PDB file of N, CA and C in Angstrom:
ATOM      1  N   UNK V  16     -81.194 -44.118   1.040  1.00  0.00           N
ATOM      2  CA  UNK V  16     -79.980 -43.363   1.302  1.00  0.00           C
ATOM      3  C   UNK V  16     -79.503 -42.724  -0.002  1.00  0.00           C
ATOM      4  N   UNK V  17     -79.316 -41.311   0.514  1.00  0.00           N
ATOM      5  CA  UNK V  17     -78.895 -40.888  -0.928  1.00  0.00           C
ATOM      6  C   UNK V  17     -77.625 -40.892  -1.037  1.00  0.00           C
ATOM      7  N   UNK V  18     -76.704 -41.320  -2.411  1.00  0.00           N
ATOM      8  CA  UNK V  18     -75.314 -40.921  -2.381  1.00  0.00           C
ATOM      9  C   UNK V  18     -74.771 -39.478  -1.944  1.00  0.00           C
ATOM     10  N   UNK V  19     -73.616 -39.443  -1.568  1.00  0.00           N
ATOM     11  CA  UNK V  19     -72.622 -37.725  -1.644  1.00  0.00           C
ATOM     12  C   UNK V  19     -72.185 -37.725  -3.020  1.00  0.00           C
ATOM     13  N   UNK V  20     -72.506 -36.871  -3.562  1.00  0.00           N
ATOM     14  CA  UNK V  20     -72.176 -36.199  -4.662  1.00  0.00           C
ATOM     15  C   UNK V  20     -70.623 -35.804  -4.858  1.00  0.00           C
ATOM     16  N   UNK V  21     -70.009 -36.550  -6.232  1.00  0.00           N
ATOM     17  CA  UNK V  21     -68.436 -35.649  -6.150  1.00  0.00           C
ATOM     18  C   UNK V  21     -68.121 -34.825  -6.312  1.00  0.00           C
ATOM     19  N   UNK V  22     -67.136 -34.098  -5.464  1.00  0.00           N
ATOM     20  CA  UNK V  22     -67.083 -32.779  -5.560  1.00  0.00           C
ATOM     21  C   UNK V  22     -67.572 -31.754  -4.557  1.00  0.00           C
ATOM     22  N   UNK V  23     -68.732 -32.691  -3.787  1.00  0.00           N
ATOM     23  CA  UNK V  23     -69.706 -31.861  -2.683  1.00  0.00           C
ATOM     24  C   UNK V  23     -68.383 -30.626  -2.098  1.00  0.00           C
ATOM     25  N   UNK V  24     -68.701 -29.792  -2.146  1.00  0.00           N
ATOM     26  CA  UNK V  24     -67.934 -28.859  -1.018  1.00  0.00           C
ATOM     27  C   UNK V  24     -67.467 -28.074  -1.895  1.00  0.00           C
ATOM     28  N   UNK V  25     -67.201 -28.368  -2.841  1.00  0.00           N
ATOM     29  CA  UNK V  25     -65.741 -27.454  -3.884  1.00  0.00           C
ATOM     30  C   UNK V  25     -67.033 -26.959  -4.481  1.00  0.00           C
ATOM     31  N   UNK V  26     -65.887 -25.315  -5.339  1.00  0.00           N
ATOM     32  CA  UNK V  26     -66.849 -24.588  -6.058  1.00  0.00           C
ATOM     33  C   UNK V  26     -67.652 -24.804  -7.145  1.00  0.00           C
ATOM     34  N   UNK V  27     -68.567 -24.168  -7.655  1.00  0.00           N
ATOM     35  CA  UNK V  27     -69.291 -25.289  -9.189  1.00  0.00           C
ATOM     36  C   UNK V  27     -68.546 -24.801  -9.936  1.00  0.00           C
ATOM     37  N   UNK V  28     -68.276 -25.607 -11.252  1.00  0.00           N
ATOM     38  CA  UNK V  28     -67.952 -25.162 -12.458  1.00  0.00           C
ATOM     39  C   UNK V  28     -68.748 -24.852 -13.513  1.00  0.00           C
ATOM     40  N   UNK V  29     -69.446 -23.804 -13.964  1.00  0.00           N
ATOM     41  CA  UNK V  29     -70.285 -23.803 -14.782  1.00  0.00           C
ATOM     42  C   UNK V  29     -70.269 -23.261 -16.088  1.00  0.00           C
ATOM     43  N   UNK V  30     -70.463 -24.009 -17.100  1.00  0.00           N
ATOM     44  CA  UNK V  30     -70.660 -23.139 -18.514  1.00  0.00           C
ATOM     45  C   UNK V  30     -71.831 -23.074 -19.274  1.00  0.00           C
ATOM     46  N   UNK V  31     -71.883 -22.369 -20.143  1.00  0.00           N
ATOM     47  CA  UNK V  31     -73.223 -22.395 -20.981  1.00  0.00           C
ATOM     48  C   UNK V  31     -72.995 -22.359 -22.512  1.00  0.00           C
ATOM     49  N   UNK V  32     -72.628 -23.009 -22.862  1.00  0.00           N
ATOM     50  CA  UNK V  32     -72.371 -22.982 -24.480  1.00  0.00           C
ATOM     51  C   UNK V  32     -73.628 -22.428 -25.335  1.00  0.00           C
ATOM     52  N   UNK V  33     -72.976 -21.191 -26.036  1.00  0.00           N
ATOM     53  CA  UNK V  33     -74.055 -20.760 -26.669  1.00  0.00           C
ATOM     54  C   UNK V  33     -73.765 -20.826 -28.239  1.00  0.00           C
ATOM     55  N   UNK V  34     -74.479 -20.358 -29.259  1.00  0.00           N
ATOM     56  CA  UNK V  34     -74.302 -20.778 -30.667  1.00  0.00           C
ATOM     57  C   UNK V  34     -72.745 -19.869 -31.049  1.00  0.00           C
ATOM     58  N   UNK V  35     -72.746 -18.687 -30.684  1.00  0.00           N
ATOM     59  CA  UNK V  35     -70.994 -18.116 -31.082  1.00  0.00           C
ATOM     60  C   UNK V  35     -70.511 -17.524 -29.761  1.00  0.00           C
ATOM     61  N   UNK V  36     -70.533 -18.387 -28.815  1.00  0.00           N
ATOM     62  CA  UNK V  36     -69.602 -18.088 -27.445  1.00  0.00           C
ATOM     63  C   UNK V  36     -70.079 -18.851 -26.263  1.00  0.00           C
ATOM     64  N   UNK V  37     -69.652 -18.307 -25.596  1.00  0.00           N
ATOM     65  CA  UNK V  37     -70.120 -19.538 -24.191  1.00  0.00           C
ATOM     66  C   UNK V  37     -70.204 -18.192 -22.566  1.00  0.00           C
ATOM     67  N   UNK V  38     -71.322 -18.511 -21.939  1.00  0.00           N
ATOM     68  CA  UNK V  38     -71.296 -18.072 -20.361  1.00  0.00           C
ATOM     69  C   UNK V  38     -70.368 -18.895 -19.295  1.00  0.00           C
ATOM     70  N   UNK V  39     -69.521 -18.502 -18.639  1.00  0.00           N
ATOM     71  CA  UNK V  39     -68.888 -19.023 -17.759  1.00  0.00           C
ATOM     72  C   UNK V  39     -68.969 -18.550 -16.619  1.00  0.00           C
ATOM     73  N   UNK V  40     -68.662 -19.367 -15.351  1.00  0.00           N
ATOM     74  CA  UNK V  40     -68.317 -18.769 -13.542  1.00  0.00           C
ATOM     75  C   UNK V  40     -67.057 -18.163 -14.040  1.00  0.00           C
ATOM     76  N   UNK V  41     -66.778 -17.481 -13.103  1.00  0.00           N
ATOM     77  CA  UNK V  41     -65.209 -16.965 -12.458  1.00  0.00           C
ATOM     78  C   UNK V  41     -64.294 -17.991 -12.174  1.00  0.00           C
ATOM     79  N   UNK V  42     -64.250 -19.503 -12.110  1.00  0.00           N
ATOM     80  CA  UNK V  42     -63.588 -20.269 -12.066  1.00  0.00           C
ATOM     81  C   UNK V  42     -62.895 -20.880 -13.233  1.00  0.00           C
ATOM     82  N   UNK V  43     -63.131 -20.215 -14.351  1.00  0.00           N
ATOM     83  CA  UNK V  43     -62.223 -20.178 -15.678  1.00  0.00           C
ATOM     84  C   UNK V  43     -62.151 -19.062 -16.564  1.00  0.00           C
ATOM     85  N   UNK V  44     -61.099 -18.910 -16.866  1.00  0.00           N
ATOM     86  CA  UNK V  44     -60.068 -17.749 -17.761  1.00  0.00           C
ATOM     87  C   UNK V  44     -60.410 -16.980 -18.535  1.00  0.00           C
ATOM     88  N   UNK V  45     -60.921 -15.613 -18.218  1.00  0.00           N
ATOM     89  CA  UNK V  45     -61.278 -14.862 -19.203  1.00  0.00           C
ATOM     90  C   UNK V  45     -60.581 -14.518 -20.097  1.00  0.00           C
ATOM     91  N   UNK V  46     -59.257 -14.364 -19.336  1.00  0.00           N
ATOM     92  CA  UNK V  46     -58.074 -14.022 -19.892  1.00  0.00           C
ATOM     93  C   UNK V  46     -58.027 -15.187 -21.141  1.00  0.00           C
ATOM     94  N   UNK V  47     -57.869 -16.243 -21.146  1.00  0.00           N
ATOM     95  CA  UNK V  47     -57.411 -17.222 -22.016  1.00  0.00           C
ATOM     96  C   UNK V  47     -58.734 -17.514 -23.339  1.00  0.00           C
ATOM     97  N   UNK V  48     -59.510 -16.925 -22.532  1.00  0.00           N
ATOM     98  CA  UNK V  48     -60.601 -16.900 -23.529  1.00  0.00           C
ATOM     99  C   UNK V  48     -60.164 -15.952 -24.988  1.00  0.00           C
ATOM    100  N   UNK V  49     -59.976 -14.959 -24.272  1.00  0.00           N
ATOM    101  CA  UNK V  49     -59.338 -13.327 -25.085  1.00  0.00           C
ATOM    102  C   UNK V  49     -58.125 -13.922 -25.853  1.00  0.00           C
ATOM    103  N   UNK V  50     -57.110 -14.953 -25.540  1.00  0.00           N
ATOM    104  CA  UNK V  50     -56.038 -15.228 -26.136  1.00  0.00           C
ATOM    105  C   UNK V  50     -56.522 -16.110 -26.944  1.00  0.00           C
ATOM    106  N   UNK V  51     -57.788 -16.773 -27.151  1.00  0.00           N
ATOM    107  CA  UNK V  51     -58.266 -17.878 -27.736  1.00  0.00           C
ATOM    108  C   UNK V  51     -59.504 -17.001 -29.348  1.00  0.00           C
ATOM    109  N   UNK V  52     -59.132 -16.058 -28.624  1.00  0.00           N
ATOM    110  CA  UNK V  52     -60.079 -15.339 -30.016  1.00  0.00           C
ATOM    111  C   UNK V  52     -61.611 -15.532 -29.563  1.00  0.00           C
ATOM    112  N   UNK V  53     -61.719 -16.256 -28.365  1.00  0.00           N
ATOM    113  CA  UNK V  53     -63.306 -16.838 -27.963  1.00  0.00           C
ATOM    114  C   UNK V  53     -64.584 -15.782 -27.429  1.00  0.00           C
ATOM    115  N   UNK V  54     -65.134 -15.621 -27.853  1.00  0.00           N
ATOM    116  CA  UNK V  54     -66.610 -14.583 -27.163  1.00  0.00           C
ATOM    117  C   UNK V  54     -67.097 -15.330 -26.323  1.00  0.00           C
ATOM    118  N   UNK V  55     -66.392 -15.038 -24.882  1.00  0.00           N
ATOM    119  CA  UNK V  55     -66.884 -14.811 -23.870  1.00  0.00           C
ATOM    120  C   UNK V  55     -67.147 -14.512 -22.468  1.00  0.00           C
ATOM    121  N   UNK V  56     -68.106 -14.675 -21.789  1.00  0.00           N
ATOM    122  CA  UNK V  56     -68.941 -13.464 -21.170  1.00  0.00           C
ATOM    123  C   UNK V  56     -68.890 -14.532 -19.530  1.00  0.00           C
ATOM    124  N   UNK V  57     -68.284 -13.571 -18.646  1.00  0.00           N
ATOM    125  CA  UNK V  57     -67.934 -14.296 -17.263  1.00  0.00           C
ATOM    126  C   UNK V  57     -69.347 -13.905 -16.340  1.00  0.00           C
ATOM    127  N   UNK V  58     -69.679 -14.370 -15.888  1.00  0.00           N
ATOM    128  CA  UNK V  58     -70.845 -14.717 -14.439  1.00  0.00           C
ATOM    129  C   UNK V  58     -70.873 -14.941 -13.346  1.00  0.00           C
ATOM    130  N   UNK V  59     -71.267 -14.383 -12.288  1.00  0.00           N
ATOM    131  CA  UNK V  59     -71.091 -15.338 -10.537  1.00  0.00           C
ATOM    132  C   UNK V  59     -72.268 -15.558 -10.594  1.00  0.00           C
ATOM    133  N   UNK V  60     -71.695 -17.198 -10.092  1.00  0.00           N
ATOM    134  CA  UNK V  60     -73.216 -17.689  -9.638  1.00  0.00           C
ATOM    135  C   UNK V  60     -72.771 -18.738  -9.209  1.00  0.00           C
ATOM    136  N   UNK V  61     -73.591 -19.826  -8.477  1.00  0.00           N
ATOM    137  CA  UNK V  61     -73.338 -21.201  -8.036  1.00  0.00           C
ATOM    138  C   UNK V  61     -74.397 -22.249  -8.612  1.00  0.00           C
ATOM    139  N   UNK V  62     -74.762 -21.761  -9.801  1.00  0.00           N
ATOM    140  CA  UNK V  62     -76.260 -22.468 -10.213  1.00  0.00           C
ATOM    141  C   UNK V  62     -76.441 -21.842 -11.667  1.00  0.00           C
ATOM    142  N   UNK V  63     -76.821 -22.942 -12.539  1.00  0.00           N
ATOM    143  CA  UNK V  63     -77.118 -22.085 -13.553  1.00  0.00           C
ATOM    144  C   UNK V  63     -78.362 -21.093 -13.445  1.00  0.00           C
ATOM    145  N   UNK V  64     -79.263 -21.386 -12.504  1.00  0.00           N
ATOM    146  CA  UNK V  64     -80.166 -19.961 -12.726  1.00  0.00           C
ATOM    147  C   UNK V  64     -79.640 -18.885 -11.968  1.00  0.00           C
ATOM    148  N   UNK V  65     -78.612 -19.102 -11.246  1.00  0.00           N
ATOM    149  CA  UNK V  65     -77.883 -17.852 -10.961  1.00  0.00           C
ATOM    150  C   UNK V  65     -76.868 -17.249 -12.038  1.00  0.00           C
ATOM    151  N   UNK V  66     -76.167 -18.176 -12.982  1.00  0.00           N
ATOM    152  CA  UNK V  66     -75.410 -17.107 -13.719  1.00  0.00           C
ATOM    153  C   UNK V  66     -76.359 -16.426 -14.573  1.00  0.00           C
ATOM    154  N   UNK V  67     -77.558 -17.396 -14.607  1.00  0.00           N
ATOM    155  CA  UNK V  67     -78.509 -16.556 -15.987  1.00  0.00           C
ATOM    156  C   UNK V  67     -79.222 -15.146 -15.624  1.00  0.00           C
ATOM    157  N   UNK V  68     -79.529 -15.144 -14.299  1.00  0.00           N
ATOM    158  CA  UNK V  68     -80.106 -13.882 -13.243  1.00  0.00           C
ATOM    159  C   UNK V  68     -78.868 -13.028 -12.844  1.00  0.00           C
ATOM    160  N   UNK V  69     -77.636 -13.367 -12.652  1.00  0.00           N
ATOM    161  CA  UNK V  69     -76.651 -12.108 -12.106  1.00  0.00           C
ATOM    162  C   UNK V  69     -76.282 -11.085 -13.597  1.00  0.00           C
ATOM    163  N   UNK V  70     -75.593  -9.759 -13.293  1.00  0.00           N
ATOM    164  CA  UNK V  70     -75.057  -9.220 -13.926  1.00  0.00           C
ATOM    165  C   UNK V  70     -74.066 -10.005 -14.016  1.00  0.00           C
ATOM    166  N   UNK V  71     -73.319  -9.354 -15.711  1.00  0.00           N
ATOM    167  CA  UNK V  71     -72.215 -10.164 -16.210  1.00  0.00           C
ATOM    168  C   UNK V  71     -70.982  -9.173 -15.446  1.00  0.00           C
ATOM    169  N   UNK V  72     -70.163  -9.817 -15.041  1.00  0.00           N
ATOM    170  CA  UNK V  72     -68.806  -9.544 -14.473  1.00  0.00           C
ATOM    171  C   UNK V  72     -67.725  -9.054 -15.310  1.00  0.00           C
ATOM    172  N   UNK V  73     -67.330  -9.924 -16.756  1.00  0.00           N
ATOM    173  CA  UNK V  73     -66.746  -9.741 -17.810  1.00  0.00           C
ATOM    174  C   UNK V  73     -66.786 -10.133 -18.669  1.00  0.00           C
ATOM    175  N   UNK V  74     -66.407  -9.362 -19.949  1.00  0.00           N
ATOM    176  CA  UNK V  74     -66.788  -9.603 -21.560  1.00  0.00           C
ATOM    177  C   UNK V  74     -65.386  -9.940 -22.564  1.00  0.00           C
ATOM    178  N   UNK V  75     -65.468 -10.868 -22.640  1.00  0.00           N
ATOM    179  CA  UNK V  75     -63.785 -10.756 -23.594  1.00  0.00           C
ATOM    180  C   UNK V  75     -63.836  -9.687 -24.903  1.00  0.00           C
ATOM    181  N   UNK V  76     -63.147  -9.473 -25.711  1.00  0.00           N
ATOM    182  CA  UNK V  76     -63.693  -8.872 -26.475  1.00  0.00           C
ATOM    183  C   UNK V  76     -64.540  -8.882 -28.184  1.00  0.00           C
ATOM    184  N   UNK V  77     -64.189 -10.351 -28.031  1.00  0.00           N
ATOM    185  CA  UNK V  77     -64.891 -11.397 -29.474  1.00  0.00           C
ATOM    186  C   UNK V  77     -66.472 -10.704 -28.777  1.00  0.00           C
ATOM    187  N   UNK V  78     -66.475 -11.001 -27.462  1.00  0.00           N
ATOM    188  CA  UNK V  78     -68.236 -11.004 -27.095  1.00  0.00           C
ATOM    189  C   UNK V  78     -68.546  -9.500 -27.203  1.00  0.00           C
ATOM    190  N   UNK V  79     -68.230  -8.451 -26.225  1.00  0.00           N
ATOM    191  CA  UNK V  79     -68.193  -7.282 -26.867  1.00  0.00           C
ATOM    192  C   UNK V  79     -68.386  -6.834 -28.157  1.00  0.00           C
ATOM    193  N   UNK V  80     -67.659  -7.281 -29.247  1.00  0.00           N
ATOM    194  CA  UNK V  80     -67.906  -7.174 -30.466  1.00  0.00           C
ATOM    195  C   UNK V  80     -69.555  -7.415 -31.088  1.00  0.00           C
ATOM    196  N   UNK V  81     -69.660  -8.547 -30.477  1.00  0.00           N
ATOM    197  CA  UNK V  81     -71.013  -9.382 -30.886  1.00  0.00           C
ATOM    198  C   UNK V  81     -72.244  -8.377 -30.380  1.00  0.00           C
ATOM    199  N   UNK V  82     -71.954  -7.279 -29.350  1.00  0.00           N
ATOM    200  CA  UNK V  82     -72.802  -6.677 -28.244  1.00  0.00           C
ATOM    201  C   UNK V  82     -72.939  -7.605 -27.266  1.00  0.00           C
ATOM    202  N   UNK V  83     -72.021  -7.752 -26.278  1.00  0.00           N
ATOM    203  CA  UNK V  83     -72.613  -7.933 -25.211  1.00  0.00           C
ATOM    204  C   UNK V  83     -72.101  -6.772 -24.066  1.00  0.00           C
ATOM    205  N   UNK V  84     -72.495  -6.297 -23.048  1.00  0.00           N
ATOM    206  CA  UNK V  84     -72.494  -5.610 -22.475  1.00  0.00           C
ATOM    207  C   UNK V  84     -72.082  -5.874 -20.892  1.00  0.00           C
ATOM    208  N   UNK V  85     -71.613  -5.075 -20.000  1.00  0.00           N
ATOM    209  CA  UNK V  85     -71.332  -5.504 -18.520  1.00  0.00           C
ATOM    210  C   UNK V  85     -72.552  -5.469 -17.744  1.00  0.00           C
ATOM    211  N   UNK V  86     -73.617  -4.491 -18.616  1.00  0.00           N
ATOM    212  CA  UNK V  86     -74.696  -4.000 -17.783  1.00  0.00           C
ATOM    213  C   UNK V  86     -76.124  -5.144 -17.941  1.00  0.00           C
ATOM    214  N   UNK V  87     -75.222  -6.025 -19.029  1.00  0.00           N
ATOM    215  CA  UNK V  87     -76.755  -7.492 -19.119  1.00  0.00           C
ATOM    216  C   UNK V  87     -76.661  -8.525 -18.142  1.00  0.00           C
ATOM    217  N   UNK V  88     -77.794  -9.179 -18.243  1.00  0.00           N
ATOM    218  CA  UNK V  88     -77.854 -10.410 -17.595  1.00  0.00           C
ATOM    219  C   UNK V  88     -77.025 -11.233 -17.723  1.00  0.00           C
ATOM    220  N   UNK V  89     -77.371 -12.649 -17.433  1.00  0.00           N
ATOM    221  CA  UNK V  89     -76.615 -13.577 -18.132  1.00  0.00           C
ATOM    222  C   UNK V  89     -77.467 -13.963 -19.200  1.00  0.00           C
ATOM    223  N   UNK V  90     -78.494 -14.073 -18.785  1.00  0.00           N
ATOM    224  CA  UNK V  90     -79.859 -14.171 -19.910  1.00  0.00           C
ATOM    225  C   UNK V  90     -79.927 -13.670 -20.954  1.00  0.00           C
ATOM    226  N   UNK V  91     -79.386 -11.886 -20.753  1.00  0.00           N
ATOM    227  CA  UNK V  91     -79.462 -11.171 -22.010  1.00  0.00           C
ATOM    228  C   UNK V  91     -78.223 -11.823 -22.531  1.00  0.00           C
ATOM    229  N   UNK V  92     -77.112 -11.933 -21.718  1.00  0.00           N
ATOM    230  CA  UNK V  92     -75.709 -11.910 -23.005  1.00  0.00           C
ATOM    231  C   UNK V  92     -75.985 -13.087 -23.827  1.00  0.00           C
ATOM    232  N   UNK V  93     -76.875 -14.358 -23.454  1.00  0.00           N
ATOM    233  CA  UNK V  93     -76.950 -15.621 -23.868  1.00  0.00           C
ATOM    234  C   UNK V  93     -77.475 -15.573 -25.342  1.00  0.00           C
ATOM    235  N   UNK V  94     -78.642 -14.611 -24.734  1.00  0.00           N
ATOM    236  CA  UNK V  94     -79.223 -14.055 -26.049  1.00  0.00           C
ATOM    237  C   UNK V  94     -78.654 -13.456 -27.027  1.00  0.00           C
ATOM    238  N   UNK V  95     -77.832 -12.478 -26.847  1.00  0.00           N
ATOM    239  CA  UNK V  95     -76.850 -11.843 -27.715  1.00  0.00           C
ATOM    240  C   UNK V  95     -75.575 -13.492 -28.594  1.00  0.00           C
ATOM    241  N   UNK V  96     -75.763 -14.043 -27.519  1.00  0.00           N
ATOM    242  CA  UNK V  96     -74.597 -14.938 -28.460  1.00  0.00           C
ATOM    243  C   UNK V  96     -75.708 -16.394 -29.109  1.00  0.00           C
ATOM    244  N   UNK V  97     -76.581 -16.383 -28.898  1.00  0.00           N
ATOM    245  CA  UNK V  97     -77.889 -17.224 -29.493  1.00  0.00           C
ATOM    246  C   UNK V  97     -78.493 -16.237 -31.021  1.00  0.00           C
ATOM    247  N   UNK V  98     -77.465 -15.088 -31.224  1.00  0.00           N
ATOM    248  CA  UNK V  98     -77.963 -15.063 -32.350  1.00  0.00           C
ATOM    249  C   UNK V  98     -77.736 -14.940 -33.785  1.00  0.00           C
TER     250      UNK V  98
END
C-alpha cells in the first residue's frame, strides 16, 4: 500500500535555485522578488521538467539585467543564471 502524499490535490510549489537567481511557478511573487532586488524568472508548470520545457512567463528585472528573456525556456533562463 502506498501512502497519500501531503498536499495531494493542491497546486505544486516549485523552485529552482540557480547560482545568481532562482526559477519559480506562478504560485510565488514576482512582484516581491523585484522588491527584493532578486533575479527572477517565473514558469508554468506542474513538474520540474515542465518549468524547464515551458516558455518563461516573467522576468524581474535583476534577471533581465543578467539576459534573461520572455522568449527562453526555462532551461535557457537557468542557464543564463548558472553563469
Amino acid at each position: 500500500m502506498v501512502p497519500q502524499l501531503a498536499g495531494e490535490g493542491h497546486a505544486s510549489l516549485i523552485v529552482i535555485r540557480c547560482a545568481k537567481g532562482f526559477l519559480m511557478c506562478g504560485y510565488l511573487s514576482l512582484e516581491k522578488a523585484e522588491q527584493l532586488g532578486d533575479a527572477a524568472v517565473r514558469v508554468a508548470g506542474g513538474s520540474f521538467e515542465e518549468v524547464l520545457a515551458n516558455k518563461v512567463t516573467g522576468v524581474s528585472p535583476k534577471a533581465a539585467e543578467l539576459g534573461v528573456t520572455p522568449d527562453m525556456t526555462g532551461a535557457q533562463a537557468a542557464e543564463v543564471l548558472n553563469r
